[in-house]
C-alpha positions as a Markdown table, in Angstrom:
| # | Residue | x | y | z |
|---|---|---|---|---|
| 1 | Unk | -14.8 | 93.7 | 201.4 |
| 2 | Unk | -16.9 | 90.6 | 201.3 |
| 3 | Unk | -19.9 | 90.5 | 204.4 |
| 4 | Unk | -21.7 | 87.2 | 205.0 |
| 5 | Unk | -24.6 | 87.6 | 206.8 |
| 6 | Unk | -26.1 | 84.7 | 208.7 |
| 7 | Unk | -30.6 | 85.1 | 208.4 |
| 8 | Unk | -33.2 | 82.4 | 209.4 |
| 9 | Unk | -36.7 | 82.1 | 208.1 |
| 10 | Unk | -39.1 | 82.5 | 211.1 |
| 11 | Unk | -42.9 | 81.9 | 211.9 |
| 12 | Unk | -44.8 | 85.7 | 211.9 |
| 13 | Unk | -44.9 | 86.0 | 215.4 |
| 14 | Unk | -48.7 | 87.1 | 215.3 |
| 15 | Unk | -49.6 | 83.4 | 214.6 |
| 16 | Unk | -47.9 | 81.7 | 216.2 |
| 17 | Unk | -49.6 | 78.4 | 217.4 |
| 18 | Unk | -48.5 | 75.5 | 219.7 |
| 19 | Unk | -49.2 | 71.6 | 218.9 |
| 20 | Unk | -50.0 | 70.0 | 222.3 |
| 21 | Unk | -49.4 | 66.5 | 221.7 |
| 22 | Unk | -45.8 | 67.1 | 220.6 |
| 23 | Unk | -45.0 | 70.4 | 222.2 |
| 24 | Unk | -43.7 | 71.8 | 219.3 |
| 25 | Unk | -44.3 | 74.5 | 216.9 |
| 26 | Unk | -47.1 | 74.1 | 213.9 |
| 27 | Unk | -45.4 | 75.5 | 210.6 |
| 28 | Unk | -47.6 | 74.1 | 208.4 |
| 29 | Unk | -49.8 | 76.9 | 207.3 |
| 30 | Unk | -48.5 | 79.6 | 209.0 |
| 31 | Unk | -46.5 | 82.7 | 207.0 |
| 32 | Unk | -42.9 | 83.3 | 207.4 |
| 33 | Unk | -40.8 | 85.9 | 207.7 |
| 34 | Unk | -37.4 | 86.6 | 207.9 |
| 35 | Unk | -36.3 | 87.3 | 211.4 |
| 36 | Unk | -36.5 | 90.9 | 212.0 |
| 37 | Unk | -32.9 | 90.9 | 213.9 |
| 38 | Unk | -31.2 | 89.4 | 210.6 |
| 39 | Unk | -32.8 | 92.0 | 208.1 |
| 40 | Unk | -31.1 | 94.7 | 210.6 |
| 41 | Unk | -27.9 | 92.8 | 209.8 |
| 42 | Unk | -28.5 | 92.3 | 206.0 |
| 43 | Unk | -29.5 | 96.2 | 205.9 |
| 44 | Unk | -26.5 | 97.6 | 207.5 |
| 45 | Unk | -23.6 | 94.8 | 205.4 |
| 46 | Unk | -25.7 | 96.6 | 202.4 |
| 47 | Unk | -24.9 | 100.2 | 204.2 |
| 48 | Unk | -21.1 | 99.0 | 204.4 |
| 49 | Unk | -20.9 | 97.4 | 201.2 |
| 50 | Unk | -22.1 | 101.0 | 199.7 |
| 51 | Unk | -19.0 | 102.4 | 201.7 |
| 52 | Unk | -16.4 | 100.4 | 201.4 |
| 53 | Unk | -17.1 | 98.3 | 197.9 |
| 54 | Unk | -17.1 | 94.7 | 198.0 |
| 55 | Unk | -19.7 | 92.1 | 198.1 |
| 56 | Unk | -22.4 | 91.0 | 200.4 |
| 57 | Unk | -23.4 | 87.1 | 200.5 |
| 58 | Unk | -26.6 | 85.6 | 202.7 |
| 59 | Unk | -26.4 | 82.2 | 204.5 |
| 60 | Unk | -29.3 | 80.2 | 205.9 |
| 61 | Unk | -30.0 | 76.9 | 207.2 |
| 62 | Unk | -33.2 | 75.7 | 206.9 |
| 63 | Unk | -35.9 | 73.5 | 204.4 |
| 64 | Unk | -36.2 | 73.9 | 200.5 |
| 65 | Unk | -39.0 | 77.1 | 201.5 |
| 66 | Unk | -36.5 | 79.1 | 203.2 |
| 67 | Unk | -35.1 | 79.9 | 199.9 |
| 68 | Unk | -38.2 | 83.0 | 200.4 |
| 69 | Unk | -35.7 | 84.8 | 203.2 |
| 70 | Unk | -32.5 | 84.2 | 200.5 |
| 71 | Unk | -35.1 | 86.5 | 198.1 |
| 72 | Unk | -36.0 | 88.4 | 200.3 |
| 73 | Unk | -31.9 | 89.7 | 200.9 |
| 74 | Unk | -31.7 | 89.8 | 197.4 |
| 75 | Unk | -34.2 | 92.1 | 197.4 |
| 76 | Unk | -32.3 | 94.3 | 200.1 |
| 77 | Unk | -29.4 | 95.0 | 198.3 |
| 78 | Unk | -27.6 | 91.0 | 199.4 |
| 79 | Unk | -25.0 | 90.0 | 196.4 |
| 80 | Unk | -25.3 | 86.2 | 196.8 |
| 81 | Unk | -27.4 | 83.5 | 198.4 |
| 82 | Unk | -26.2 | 80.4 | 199.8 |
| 83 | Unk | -29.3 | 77.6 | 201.3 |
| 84 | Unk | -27.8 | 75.2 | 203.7 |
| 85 | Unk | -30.9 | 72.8 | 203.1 |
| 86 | Unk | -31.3 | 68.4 | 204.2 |
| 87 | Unk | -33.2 | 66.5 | 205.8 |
| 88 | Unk | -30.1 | 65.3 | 208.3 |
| 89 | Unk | -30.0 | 68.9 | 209.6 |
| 90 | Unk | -33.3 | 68.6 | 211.0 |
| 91 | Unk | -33.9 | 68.8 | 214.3 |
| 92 | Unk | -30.1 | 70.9 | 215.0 |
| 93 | Unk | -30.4 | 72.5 | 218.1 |
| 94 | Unk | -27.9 | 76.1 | 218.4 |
| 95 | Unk | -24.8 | 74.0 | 219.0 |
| 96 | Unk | -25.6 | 72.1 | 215.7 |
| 97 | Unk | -27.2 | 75.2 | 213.7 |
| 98 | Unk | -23.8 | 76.7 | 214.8 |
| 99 | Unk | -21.6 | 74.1 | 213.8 |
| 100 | Unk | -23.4 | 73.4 | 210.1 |
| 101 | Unk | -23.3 | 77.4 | 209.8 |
| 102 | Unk | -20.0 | 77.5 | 209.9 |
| 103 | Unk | -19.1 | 75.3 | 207.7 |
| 104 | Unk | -20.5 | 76.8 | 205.1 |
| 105 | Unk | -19.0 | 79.9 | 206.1 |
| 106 | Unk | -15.9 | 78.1 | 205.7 |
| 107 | Unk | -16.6 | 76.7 | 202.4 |
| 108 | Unk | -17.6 | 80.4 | 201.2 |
| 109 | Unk | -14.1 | 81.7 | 202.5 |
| 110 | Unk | -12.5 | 79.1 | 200.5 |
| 111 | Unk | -13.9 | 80.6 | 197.5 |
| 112 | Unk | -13.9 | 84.3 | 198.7 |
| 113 | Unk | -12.2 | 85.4 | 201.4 |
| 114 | Unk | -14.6 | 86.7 | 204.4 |
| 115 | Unk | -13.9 | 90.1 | 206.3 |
| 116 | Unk | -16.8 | 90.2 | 208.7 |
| 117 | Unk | -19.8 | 87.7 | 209.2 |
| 118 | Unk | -23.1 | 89.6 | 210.7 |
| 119 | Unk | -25.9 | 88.0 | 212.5 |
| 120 | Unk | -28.8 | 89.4 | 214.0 |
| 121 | Unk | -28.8 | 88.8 | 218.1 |
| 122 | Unk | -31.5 | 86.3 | 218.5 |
| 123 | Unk | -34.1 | 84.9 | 216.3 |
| 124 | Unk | -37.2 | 85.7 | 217.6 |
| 125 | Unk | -38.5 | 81.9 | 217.6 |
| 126 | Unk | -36.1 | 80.7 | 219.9 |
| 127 | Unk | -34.4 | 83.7 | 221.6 |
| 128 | Unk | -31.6 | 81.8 | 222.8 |
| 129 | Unk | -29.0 | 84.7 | 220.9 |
| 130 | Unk | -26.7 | 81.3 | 220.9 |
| 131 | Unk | -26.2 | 80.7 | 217.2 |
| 132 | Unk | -23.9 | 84.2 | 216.1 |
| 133 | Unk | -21.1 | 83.2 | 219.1 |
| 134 | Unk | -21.3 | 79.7 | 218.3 |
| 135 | Unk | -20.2 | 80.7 | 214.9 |
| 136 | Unk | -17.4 | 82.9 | 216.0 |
| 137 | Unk | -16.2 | 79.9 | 218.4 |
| 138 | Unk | -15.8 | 77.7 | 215.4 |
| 139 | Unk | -14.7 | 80.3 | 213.4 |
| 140 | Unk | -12.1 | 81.1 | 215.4 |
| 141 | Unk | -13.4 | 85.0 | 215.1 |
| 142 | Unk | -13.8 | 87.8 | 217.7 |
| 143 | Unk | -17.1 | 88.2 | 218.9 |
| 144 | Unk | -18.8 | 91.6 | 218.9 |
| 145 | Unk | -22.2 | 91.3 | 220.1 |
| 146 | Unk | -25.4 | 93.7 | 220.5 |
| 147 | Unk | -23.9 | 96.2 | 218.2 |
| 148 | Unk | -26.2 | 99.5 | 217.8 |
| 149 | Unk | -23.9 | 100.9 | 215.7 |
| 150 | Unk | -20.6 | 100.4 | 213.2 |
| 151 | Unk | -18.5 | 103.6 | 214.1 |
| 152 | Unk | -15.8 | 102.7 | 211.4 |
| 153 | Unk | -14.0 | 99.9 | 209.6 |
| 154 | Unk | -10.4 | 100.2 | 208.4 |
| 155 | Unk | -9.5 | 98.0 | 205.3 |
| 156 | Unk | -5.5 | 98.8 | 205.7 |
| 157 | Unk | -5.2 | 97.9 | 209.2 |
| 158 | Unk | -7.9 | 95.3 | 209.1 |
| 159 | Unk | -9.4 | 97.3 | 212.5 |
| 160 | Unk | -13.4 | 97.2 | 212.7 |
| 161 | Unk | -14.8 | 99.6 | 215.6 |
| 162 | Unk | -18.2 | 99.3 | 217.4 |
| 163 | Unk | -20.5 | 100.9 | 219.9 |
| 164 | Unk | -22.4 | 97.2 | 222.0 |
| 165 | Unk | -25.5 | 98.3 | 223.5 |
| 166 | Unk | -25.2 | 97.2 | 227.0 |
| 167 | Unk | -28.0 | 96.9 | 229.6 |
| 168 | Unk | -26.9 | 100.2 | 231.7 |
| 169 | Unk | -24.1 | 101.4 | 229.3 |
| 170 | Unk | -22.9 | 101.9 | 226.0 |
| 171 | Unk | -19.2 | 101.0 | 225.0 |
| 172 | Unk | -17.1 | 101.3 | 222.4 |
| 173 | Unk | -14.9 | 98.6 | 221.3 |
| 174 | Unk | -12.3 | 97.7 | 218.6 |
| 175 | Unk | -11.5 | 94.3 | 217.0 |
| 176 | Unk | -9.1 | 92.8 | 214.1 |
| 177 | Unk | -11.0 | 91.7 | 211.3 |
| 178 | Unk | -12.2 | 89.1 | 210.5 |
| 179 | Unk | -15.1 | 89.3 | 212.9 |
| 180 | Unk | -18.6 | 88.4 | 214.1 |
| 181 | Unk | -21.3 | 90.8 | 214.9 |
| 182 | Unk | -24.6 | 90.2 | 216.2 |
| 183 | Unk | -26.6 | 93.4 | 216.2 |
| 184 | Unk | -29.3 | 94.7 | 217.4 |
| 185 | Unk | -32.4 | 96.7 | 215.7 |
| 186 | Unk | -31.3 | 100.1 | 216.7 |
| 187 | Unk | -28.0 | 99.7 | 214.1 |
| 188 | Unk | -30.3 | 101.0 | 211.1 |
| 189 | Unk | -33.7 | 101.5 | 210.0 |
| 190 | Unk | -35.0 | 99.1 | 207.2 |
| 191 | Unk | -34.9 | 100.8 | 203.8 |
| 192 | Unk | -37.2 | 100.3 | 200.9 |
| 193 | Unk | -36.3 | 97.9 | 198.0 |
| 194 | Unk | -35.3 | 99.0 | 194.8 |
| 195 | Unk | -37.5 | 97.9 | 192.0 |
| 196 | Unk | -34.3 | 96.6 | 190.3 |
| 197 | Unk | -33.4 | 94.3 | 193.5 |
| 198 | Unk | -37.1 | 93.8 | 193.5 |
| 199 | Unk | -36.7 | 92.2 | 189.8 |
| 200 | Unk | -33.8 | 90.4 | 190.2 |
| 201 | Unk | -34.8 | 88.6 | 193.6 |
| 202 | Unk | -38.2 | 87.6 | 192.1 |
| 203 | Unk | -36.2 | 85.8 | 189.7 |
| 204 | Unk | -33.1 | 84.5 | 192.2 |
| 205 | Unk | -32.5 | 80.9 | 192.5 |
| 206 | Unk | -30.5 | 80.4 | 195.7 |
| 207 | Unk | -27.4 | 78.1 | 195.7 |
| 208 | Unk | -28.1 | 75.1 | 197.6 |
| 209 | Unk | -25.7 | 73.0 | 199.5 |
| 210 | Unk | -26.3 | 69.5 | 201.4 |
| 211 | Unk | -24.3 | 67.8 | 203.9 |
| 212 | Unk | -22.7 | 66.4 | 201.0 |
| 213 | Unk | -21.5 | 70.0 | 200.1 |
| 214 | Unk | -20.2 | 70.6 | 203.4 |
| 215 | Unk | -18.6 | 67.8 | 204.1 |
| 216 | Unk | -19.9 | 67.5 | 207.6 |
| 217 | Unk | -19.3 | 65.9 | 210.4 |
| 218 | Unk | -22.7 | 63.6 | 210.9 |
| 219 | Unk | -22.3 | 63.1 | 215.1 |
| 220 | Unk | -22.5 | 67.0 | 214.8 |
| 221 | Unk | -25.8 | 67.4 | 212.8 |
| 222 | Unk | -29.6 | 67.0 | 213.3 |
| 223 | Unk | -30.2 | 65.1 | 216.8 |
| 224 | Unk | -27.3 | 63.3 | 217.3 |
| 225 | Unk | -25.8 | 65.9 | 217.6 |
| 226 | Unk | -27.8 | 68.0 | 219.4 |
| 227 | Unk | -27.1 | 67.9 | 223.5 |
| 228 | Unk | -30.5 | 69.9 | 223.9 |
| 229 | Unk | -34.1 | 69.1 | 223.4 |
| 230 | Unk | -37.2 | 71.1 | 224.2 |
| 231 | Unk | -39.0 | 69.0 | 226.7 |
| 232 | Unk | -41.9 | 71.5 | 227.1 |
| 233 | Unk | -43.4 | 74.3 | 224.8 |
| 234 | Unk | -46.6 | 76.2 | 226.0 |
| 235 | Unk | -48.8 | 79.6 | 225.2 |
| 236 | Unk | -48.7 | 81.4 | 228.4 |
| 237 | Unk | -52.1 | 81.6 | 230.1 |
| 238 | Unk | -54.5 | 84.3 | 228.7 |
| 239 | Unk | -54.6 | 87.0 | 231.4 |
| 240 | Unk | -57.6 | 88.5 | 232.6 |
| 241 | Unk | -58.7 | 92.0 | 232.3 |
| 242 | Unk | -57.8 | 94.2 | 235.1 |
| 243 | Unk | -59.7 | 95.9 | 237.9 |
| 244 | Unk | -60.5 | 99.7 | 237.9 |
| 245 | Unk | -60.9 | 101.2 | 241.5 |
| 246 | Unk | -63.8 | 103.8 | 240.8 |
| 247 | Unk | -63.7 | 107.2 | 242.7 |
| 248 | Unk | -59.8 | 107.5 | 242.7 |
| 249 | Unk | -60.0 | 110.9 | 242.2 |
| 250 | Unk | -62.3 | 112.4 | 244.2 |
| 251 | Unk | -61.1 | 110.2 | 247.0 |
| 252 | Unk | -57.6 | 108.9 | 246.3 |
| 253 | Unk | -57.1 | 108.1 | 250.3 |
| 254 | Unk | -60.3 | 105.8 | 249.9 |
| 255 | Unk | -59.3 | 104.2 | 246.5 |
| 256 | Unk | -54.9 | 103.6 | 248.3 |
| 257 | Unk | -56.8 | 101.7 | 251.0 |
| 258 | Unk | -58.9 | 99.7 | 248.5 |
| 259 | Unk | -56.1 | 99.3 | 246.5 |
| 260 | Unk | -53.9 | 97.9 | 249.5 |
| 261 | Unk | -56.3 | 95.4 | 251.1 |
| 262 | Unk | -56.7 | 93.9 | 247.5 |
| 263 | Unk | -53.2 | 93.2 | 247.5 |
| 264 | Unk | -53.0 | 91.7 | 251.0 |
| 265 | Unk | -55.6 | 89.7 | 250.2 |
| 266 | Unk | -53.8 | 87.7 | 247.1 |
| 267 | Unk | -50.7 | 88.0 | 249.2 |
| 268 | Unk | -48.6 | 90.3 | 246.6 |
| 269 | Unk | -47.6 | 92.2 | 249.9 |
| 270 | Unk | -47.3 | 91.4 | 252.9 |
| 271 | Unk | -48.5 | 92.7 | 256.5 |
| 272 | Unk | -46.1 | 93.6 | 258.6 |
């Protein structure tokens, strides 16, 4: 079985800082990571790949320094690392991230033929969760999204089942395969790294391929095209430290009334 799993190198969350003349965010000198959704994804292909045999290969789109997140699925247990990496893929919103993402999910099946392609659900610098179905549109693959967990995968009949994690409910579906997965972080937990994955990733050299590579189509790529733009990007406004109503309990009838009139006053409720 041959897994391809989609993972993007991501600013650490914890410091994460706004430019305000451009209204974008500042990279420079601020550690990555790889996004915590796509190491759920490269951990559980791992977990299959242990199961059923087969191969496990990482894709990601991004400058010459997100080679770091190709290591780091080396590291995991990931076979294979492919960089999509130019400066004409710059500025690719989801619909062109997609688009370039899947062709070099093309050009691997052309080589190897691909049974599933995981992605985590969202990347947590953009939270659109846009990217993994965009894939499967241009794949031509069923989508199974916010999977929690793989309940089994049948080579012969080329039958994949899955519980989604829904907002109310859980479900259990079943798809042909090839297919695309976006999980979710409750699918595994992360496992250490073996010290010889450890070795061989600190010494990995990811395969890098251009839009030359790819063969792309250029009104697709980078800002042209791109039908999105973010217009605005802000911190949210620090909040202030909340109010304690002293005497609550001794005199909880006292501290309700307190409590009420405050919120009249800023209009949270209403009088009526």
């Amino acid at each position: 079985m041959h897994i391809v799993v989609c993972v993007k190198q991501v600013p650490d969350t914890t410091e994460v800082r706004v430019d305000p003349q451009t209204n974008t965010l500042i990279r420079e000198g601020v550690s990555s990571i790889i996004n915590p959704y796509d190491a759920h994804a490269v951990e559980e292909a791992v977990s299959l790949k242990k199961r059923h045999g087969g191969r496990v290969t990482v894709i990601s789109m991004g400058p010459p320094q997100a080679e770091e997140v190709i290591r780091r699925s080396i590291a995991m247990g990931a076979d294979k690392g492919i960089l999509l990496s130019d400066r004409n893929f710059a500025g690719s919103d989801t619909l062109a991230t997609s688009y370039i993402l899947a062709m070099g999910i093309i050009k691997i099946t052309e080589e190897h033929p691909v049974d599933l392609v995981l992605c985590g659900k969202q990347a947590i610098d953009g939270d659109t969760a846009q990217v993994g179905p965009g894939i499967a549109v241009r794949l031509g693959m069923p989508l199974l999204t916010y999977v929690m967990k793989i309940e089994s995968v049948d080579l012969s009949s080329r039958e994949i089942k899955v519980h989604r994690k829904l907002e109310e409910k859980k479900v259990l579906v079943a798809s042909r395969m090839p297919a695309v997965l976006t999980v979710v972080k409750d699918i595994n937990e992360l496992s250490y790294s073996s010290l010889p994955n450890l070795l061989r990733a600190a010494r990995y050299r990811a395969i890098i391929w251009s839009q030359q590579d790819l063969e792309v189509d250029t009104e697709q790529i980078g800002l042209r095209g791109s039908p999105t733009s973010v217009s605005k990007i802000f911190a949210p406004p620090q909040r202030g430290q909340g109010e304690i109503i002293k005497g609550g309990r001794d005199n909880p009838e006292n501290a309700a009334r307190i409590l009420v009139d405050k919120l009249l006053k800023t209009k949270i409720i209403a009088n009526k």
